[in-house]
PDB file of C-alpha atoms and ligand atoms in Angstrom:
ATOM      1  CA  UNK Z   1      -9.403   2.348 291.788  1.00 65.00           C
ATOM      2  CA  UNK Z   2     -12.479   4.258 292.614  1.00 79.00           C
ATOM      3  CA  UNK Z   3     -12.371   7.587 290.259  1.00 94.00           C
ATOM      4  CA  UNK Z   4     -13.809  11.204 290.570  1.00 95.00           C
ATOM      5  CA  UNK Z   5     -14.293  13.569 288.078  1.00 95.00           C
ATOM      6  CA  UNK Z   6     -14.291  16.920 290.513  1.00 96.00           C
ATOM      7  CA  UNK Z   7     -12.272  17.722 293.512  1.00 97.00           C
ATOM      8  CA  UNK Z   8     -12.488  19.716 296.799  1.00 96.00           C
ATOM      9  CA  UNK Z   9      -9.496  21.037 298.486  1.00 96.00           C
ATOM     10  CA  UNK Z  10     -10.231  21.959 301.815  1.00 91.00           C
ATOM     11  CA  UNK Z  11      -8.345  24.697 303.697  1.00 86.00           C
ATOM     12  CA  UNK Z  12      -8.581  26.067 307.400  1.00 81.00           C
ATOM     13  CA  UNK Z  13     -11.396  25.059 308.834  1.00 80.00           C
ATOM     14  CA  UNK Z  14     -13.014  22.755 306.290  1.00 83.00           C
ATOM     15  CA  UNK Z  15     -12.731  19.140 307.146  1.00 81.00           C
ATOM     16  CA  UNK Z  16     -15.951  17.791 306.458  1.00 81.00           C
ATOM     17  CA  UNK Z  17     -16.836  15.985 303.522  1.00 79.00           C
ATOM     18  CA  UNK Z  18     -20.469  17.181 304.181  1.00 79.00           C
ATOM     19  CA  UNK Z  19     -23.090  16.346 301.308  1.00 75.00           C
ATOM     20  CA  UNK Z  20     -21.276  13.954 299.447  1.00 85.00           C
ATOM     21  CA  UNK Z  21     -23.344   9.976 299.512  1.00 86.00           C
ATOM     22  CA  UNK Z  22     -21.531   6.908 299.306  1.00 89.00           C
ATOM     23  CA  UNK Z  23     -18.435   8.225 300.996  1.00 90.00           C
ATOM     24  CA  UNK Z  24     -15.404   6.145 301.412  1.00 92.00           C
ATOM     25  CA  UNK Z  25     -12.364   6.705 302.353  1.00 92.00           C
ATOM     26  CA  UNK Z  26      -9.233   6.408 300.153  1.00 94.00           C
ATOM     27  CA  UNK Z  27      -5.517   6.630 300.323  1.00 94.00           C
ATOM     28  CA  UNK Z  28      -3.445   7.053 296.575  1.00 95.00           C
ATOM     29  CA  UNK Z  29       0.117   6.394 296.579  1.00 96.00           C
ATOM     30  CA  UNK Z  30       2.112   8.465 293.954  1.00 97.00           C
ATOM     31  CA  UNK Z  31       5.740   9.784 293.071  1.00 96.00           C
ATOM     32  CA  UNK Z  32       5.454  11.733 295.285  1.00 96.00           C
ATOM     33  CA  UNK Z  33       4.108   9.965 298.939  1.00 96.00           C
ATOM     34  CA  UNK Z  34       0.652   9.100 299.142  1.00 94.00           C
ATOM     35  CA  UNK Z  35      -2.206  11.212 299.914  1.00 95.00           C
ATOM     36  CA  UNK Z  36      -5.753  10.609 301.154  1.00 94.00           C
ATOM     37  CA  UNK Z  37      -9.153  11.693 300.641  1.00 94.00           C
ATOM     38  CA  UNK Z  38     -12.762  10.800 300.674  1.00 94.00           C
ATOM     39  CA  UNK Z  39     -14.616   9.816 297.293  1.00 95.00           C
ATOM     40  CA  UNK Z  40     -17.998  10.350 297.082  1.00 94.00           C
ATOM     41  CA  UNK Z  41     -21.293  11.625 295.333  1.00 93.00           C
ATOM     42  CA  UNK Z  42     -23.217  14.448 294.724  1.00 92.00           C
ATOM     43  CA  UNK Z  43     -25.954  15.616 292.176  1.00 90.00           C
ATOM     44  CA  UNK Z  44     -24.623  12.258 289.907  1.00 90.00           C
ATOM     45  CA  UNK Z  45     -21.369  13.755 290.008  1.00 93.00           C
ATOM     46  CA  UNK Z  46     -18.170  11.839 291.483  1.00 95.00           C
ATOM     47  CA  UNK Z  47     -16.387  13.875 293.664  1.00 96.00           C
ATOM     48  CA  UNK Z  48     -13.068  13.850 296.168  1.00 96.00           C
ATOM     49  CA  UNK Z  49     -12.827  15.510 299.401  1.00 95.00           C
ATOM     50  CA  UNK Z  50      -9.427  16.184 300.129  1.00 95.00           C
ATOM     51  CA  UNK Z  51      -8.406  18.272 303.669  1.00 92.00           C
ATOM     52  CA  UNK Z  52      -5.191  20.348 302.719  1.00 90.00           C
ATOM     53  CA  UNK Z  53      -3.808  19.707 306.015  1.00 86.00           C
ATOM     54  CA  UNK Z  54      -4.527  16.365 306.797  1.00 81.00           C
ATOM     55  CA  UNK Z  55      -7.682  15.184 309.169  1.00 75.00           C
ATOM     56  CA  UNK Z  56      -7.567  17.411 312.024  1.00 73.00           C
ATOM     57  CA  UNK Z  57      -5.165  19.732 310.544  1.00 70.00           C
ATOM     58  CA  UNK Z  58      -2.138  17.869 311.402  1.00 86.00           C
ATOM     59  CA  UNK Z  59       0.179  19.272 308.616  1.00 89.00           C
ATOM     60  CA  UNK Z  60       1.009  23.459 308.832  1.00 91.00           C
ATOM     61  CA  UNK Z  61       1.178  24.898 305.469  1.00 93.00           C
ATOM     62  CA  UNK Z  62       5.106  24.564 304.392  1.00 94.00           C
ATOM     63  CA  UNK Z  63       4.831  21.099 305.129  1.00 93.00           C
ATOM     64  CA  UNK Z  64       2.260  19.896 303.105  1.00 92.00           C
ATOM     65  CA  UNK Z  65       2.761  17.308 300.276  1.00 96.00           C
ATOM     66  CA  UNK Z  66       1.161  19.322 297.769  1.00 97.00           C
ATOM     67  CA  UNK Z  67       2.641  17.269 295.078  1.00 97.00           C
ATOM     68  CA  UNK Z  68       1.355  14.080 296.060  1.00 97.00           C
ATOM     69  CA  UNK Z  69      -2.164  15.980 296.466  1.00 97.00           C
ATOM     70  CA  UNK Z  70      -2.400  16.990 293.596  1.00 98.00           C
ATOM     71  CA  UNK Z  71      -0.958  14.146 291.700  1.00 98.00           C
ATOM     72  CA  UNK Z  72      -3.407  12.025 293.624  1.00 97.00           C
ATOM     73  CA  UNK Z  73      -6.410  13.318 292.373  1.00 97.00           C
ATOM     74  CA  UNK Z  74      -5.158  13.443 289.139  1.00 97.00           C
ATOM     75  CA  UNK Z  75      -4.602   9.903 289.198  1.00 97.00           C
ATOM     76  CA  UNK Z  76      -7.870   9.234 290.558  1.00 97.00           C
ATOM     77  CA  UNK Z  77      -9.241  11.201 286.785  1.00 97.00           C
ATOM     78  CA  UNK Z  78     -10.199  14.447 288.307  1.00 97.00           C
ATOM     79  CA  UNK Z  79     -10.109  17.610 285.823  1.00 96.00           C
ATOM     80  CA  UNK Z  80     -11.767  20.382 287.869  1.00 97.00           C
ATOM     81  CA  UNK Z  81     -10.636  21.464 291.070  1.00 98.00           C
ATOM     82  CA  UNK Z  82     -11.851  24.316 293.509  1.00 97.00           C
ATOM     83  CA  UNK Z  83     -10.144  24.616 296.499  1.00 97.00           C
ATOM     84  CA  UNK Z  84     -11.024  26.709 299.955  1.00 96.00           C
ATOM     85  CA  UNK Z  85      -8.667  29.320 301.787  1.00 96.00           C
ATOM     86  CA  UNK Z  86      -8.531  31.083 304.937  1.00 96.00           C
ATOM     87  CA  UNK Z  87      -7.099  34.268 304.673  1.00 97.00           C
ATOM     88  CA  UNK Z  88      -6.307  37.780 306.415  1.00 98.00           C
ATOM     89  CA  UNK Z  89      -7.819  41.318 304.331  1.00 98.00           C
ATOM     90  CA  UNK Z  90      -5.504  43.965 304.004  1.00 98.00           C
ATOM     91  CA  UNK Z  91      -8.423  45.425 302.164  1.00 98.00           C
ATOM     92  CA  UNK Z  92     -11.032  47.048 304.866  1.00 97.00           C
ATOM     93  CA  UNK Z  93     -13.328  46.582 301.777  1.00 97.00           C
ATOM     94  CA  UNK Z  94     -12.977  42.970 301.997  1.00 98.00           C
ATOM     95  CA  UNK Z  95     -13.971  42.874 306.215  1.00 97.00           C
ATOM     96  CA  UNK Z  96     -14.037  39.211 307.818  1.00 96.00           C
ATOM     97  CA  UNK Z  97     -16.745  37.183 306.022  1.00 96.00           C
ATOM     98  CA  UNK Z  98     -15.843  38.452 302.460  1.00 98.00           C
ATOM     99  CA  UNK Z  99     -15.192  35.402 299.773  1.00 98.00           C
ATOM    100  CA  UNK Z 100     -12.821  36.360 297.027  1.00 98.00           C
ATOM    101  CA  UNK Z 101     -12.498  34.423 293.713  1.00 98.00           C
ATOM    102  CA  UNK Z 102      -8.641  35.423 293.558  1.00 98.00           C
ATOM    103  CA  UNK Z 103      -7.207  35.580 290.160  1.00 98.00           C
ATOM    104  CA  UNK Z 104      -3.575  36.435 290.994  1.00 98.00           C
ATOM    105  CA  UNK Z 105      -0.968  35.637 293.557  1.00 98.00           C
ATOM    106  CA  UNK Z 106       2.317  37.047 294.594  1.00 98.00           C
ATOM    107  CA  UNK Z 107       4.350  34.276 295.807  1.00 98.00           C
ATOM    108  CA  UNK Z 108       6.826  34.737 299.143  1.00 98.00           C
ATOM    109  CA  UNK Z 109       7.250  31.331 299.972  1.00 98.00           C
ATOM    110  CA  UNK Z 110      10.535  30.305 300.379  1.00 96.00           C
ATOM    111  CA  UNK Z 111      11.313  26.898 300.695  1.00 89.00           C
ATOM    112  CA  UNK Z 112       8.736  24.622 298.769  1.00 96.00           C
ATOM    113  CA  UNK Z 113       8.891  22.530 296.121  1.00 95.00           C
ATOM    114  CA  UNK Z 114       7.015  24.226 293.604  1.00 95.00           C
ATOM    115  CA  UNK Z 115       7.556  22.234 290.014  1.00 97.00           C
ATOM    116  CA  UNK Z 116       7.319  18.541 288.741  1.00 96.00           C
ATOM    117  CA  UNK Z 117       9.490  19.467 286.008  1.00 94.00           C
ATOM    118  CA  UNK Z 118      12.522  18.671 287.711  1.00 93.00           C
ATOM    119  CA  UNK Z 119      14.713  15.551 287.515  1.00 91.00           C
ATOM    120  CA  UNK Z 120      14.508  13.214 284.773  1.00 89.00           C
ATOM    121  CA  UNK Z 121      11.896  15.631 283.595  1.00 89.00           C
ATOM    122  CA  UNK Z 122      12.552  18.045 280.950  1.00 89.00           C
ATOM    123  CA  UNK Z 123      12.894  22.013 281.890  1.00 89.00           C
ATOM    124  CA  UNK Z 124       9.239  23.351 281.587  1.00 90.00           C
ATOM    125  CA  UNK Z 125       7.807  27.469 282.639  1.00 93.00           C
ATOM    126  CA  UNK Z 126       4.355  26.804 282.867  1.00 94.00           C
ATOM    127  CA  UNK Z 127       2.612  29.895 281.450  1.00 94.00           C
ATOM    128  CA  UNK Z 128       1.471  31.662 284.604  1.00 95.00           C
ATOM    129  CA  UNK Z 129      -1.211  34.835 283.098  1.00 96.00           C
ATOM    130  CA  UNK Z 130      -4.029  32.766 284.388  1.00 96.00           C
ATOM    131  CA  UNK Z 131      -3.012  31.167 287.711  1.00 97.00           C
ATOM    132  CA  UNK Z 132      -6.786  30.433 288.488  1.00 98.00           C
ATOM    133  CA  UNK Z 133      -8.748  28.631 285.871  1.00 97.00           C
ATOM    134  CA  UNK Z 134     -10.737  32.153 283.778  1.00 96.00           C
ATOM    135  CA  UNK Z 135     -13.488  29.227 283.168  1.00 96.00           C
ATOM    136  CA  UNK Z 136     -13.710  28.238 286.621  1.00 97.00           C
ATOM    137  CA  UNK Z 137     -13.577  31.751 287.932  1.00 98.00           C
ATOM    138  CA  UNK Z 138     -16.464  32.837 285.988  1.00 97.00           C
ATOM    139  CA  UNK Z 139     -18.483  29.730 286.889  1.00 97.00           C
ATOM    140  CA  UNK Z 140     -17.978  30.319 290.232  1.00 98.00           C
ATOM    141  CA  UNK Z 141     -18.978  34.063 289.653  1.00 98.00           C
ATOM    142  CA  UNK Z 142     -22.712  33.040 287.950  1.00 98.00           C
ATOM    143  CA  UNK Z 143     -23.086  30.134 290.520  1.00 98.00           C
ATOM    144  CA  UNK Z 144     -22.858  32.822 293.201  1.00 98.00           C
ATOM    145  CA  UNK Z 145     -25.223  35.075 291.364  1.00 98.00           C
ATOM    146  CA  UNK Z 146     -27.437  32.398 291.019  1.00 98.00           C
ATOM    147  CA  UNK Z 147     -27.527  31.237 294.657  1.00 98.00           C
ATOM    148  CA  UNK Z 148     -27.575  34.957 295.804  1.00 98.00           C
ATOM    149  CA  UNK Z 149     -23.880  34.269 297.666  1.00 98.00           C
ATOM    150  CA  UNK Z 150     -21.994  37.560 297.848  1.00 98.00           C
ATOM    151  CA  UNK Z 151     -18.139  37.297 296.386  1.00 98.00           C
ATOM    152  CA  UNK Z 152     -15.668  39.795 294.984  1.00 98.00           C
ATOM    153  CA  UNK Z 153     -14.969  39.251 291.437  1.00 97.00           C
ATOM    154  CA  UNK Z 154     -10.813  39.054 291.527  1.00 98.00           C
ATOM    155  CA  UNK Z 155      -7.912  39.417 293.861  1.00 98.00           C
ATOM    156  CA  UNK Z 156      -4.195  39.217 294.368  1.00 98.00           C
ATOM    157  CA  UNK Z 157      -3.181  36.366 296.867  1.00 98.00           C
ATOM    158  CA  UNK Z 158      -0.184  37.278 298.455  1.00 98.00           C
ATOM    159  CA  UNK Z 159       1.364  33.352 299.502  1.00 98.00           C
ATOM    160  CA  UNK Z 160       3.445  33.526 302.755  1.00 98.00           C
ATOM    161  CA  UNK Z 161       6.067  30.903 303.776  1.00 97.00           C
ATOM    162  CA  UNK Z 162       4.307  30.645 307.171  1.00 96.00           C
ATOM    163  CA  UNK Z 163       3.205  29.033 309.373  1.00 96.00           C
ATOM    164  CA  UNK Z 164       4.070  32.343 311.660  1.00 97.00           C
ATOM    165  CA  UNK Z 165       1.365  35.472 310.914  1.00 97.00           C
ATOM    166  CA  UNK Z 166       2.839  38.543 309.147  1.00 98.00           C
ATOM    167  CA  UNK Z 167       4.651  41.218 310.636  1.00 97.00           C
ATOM    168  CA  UNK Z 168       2.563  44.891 310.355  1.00 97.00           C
ATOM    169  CA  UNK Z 169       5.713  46.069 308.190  1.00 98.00           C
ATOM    170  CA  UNK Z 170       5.373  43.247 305.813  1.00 98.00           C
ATOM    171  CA  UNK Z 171       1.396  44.230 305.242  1.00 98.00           C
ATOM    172  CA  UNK Z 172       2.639  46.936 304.682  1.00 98.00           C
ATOM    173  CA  UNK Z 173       4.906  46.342 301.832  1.00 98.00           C
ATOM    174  CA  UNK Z 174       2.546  43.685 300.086  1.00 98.00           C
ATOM    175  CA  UNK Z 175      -0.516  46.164 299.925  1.00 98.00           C
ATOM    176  CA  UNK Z 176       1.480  48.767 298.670  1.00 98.00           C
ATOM    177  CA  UNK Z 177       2.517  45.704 296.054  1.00 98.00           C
ATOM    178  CA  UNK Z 178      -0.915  45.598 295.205  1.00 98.00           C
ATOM    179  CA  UNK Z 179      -1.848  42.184 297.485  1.00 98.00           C
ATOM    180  CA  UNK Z 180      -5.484  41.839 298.628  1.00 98.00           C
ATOM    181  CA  UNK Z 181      -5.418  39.275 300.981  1.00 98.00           C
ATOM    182  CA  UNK Z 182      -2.861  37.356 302.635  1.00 98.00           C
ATOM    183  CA  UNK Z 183      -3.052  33.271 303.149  1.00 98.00           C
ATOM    184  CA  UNK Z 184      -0.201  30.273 303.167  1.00 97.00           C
ATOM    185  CA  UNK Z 185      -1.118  27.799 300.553  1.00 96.00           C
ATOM    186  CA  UNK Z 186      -1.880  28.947 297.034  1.00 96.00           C
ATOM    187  CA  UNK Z 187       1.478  28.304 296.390  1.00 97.00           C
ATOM    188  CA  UNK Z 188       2.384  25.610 295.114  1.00 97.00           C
ATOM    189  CA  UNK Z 189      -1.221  24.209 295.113  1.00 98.00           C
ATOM    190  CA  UNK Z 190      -2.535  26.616 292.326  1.00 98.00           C
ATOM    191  CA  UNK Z 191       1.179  26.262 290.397  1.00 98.00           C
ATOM    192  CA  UNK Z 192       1.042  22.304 290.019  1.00 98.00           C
ATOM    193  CA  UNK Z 193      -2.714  22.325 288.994  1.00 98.00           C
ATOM    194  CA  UNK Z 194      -1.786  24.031 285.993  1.00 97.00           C
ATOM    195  CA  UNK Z 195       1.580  21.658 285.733  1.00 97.00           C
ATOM    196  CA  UNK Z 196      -0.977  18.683 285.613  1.00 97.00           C
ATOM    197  CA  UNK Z 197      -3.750  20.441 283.271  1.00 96.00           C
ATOM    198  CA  UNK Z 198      -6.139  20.761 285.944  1.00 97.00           C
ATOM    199  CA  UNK Z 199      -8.888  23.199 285.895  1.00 97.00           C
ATOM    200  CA  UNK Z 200      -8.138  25.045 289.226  1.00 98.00           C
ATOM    201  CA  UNK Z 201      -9.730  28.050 291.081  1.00 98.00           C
ATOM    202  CA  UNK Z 202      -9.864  29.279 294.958  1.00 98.00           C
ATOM    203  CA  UNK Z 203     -12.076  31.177 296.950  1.00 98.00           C
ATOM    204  CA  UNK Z 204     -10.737  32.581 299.704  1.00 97.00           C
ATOM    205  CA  UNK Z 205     -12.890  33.434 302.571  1.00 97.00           C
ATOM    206  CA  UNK Z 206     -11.421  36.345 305.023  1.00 97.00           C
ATOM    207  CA  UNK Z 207     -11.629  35.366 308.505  1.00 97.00           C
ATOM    208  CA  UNK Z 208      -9.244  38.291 309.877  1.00 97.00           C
ATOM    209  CA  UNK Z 209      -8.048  41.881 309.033  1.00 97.00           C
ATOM    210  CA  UNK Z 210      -4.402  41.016 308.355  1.00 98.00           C
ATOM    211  CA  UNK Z 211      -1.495  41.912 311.552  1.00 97.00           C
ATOM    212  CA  UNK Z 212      -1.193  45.903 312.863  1.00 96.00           C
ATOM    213  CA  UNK Z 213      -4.816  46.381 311.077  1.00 96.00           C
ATOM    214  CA  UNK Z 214      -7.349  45.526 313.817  1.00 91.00           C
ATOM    215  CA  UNK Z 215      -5.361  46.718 316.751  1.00 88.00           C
ATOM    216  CA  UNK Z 216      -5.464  43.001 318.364  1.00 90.00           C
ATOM    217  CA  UNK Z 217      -3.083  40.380 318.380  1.00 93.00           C
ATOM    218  CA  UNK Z 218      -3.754  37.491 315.497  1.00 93.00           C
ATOM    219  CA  UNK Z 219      -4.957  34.156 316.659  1.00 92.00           C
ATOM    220  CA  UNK Z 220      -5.542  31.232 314.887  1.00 89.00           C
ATOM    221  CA  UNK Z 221      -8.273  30.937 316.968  1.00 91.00           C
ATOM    222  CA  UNK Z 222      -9.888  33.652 315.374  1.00 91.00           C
ATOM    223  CA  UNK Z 223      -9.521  32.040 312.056  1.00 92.00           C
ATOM    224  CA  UNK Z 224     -11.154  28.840 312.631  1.00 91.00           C
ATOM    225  CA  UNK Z 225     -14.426  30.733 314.692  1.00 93.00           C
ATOM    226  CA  UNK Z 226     -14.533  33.104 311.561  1.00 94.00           C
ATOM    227  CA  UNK Z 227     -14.325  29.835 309.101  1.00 92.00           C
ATOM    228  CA  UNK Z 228     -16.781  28.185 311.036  1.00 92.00           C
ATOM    229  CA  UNK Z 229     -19.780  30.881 310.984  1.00 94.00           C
ATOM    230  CA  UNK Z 230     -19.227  31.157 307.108  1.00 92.00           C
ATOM    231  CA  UNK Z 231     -18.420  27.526 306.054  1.00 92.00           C
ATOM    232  CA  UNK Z 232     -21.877  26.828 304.875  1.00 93.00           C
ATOM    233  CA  UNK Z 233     -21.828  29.238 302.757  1.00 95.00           C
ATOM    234  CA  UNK Z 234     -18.467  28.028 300.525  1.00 95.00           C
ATOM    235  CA  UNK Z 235     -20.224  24.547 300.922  1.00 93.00           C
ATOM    236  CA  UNK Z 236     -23.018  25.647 299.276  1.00 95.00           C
ATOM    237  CA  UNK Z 237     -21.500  27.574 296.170  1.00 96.00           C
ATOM    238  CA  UNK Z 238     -18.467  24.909 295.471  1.00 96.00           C
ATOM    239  CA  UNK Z 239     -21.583  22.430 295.805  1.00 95.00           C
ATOM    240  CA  UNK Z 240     -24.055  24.143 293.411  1.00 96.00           C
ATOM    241  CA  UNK Z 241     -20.774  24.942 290.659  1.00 97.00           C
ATOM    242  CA  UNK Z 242     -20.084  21.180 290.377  1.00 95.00           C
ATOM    243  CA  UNK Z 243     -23.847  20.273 289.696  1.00 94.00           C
ATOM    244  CA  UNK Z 244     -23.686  23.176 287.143  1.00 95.00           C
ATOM    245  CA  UNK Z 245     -20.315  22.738 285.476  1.00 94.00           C
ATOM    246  CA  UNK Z 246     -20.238  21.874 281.869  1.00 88.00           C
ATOM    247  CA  UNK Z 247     -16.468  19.921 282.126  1.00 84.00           C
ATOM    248  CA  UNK Z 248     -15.830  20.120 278.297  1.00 83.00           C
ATOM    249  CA  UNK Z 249     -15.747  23.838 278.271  1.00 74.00           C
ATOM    250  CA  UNK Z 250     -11.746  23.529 277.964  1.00 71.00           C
ATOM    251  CA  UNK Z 251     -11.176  27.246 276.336  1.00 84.00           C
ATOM    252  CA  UNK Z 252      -9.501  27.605 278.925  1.00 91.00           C
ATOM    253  CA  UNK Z 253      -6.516  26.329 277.833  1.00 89.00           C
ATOM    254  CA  UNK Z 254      -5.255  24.874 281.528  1.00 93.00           C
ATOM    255  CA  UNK Z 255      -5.443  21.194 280.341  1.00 90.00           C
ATOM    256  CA  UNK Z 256      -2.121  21.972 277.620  1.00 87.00           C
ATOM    257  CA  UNK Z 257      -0.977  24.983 279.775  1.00 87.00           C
ATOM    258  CA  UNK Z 258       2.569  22.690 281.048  1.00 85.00           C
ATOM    259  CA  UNK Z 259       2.628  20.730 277.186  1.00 78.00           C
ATOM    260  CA  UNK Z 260       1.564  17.163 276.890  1.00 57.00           C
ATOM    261  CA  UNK Z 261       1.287  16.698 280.726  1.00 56.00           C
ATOM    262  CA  UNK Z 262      -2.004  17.534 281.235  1.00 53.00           C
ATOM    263  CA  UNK Z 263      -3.048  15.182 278.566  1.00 54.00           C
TER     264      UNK Z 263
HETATM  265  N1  HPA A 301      -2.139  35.722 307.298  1.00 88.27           N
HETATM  266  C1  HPA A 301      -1.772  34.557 306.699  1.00 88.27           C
HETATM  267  N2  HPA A 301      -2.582  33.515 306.598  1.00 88.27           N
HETATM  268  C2  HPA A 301      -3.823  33.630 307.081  1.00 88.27           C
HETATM  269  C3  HPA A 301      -4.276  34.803 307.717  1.00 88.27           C
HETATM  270  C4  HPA A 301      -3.384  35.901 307.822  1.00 88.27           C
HETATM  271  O1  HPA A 301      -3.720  36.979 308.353  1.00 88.27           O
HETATM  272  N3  HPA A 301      -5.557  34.586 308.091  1.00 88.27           N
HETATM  273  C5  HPA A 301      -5.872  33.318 307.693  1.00 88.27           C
HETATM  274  N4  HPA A 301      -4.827  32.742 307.082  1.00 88.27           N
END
């Protein structure tokens, strides 16, 4: 089986292999279902393009196989994930265009499998103070610097059950909560990374002011055109971190976050 050492998760609007050579396509068959992505190179680095939602986003957020997913590219040998997410501001400090390198989330999803550790398994609680690889994160941060990319340094990711927009009322409540911006996948995604002792982070990249902020209805219309203008730009940094990345900086601590899994 072809192997990668780094991984893309693609959200909302980011499909597109783009830059890697030698592409091919590949489908992994786990535990869990099977999952697909495309395997390729970049900078002598072997890395998998995965789209969260399946090619032509197919798959709305609560029904995505994030186990397989993940469990996939694990398989495969990856260690170092960074994923992509579309998400609303309730920030007006963080205005349509803004990336975030989130380092918390406040889960409200409601139905989702969200553990392996279940079954013949034994009972785990994954230590949760760093949801987001702190190594990661602060790569990201100096490959930004570096390649003169704007991005806010932090950010609570409030996870909705979806795939319906917010009400105004629940905005509300989750900035008064302390929520930055508001999205429909970092949970589980970001919560079986660290089951698996993967190296995880997300940027989110706003493409809306969140429901009852803007005065317009929400589209997801508006999401993709928003994701679209800034794509290169997430491209470019998640790009530039992998040719960067020193992998056995593992201070980190994600690889023996869940026990011997990771391993
Ligand atoms: N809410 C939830 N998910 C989203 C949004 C939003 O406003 N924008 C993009 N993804």
């Amino acid at each position: 089986m072809t192997q990668a050492q780094y991984a893309i998760i693609g959200g909302t609007g980011v499909y597109d292999p783009a830059l890697l050579d030698h592409a091919t396509e590949h489908t992994i068959d786990t535990p869990y279902g099977s999952a697909s992505c495309t395997i390729g190179e970049h900078a002598g680095r072997s890395i998998a393009f995965m789209p969260r939602h399946g090619k032509g986003h197919s798959v709305p957020p609560h029904q995505i196989n994030y186990r397989a997913n993940l469990y996939a590219l694990k398989e495969i040998g990856v260690t170092h994930v960074l994923a992509t997410a579309a998400v609303g501001s309730m920030r007006l400090s963080l205005p349509p265009g803004a990336l975030v390198i989130v380092d918390q989330f406040l889960d409200f999803t409601k139905g989702r499998v969200t553990t392996f550790f279940e079954g013949d398994k034994p009972v785990t609680h994954v230590d949760m103070t760093d949801p987001y690889c702190r190594n990661l994160r602060g790569h990201l941060q100096q490959t930004a610097a570096r390649e003169n990319i704007v991005v806010s340094d932090g950010g609570t990711y409030v996870c909705t059950e979806g795939p319906r927009f917010e009400t105004p009322a629940e905005i509300r409540m989750f900035a008064q909560l302390g929520g930055d911006v508001v999205g429909m996948t970092t949970v589980p995604e970001a919560v079986l990374a660290k089951e698996l002792g993967l190296c995880y982070a997300t940027v989110a990249m706003v493409t809306n002011l969140c429901a009852g902020m803007s005065g317009q209805p929400l589209t997801h219309q508006e999401v993709l055109d928003e994701m679209a203008k800034n794509v290169h730009l997430l491209r470019q940094l998640f790009f530039a971190a992998f040719s960067t990345l020193d992998p056995s900086a593992s201070s980190c601590g994600c690889r023996t976050a869940a026990g011997s899994m990771g391993e």
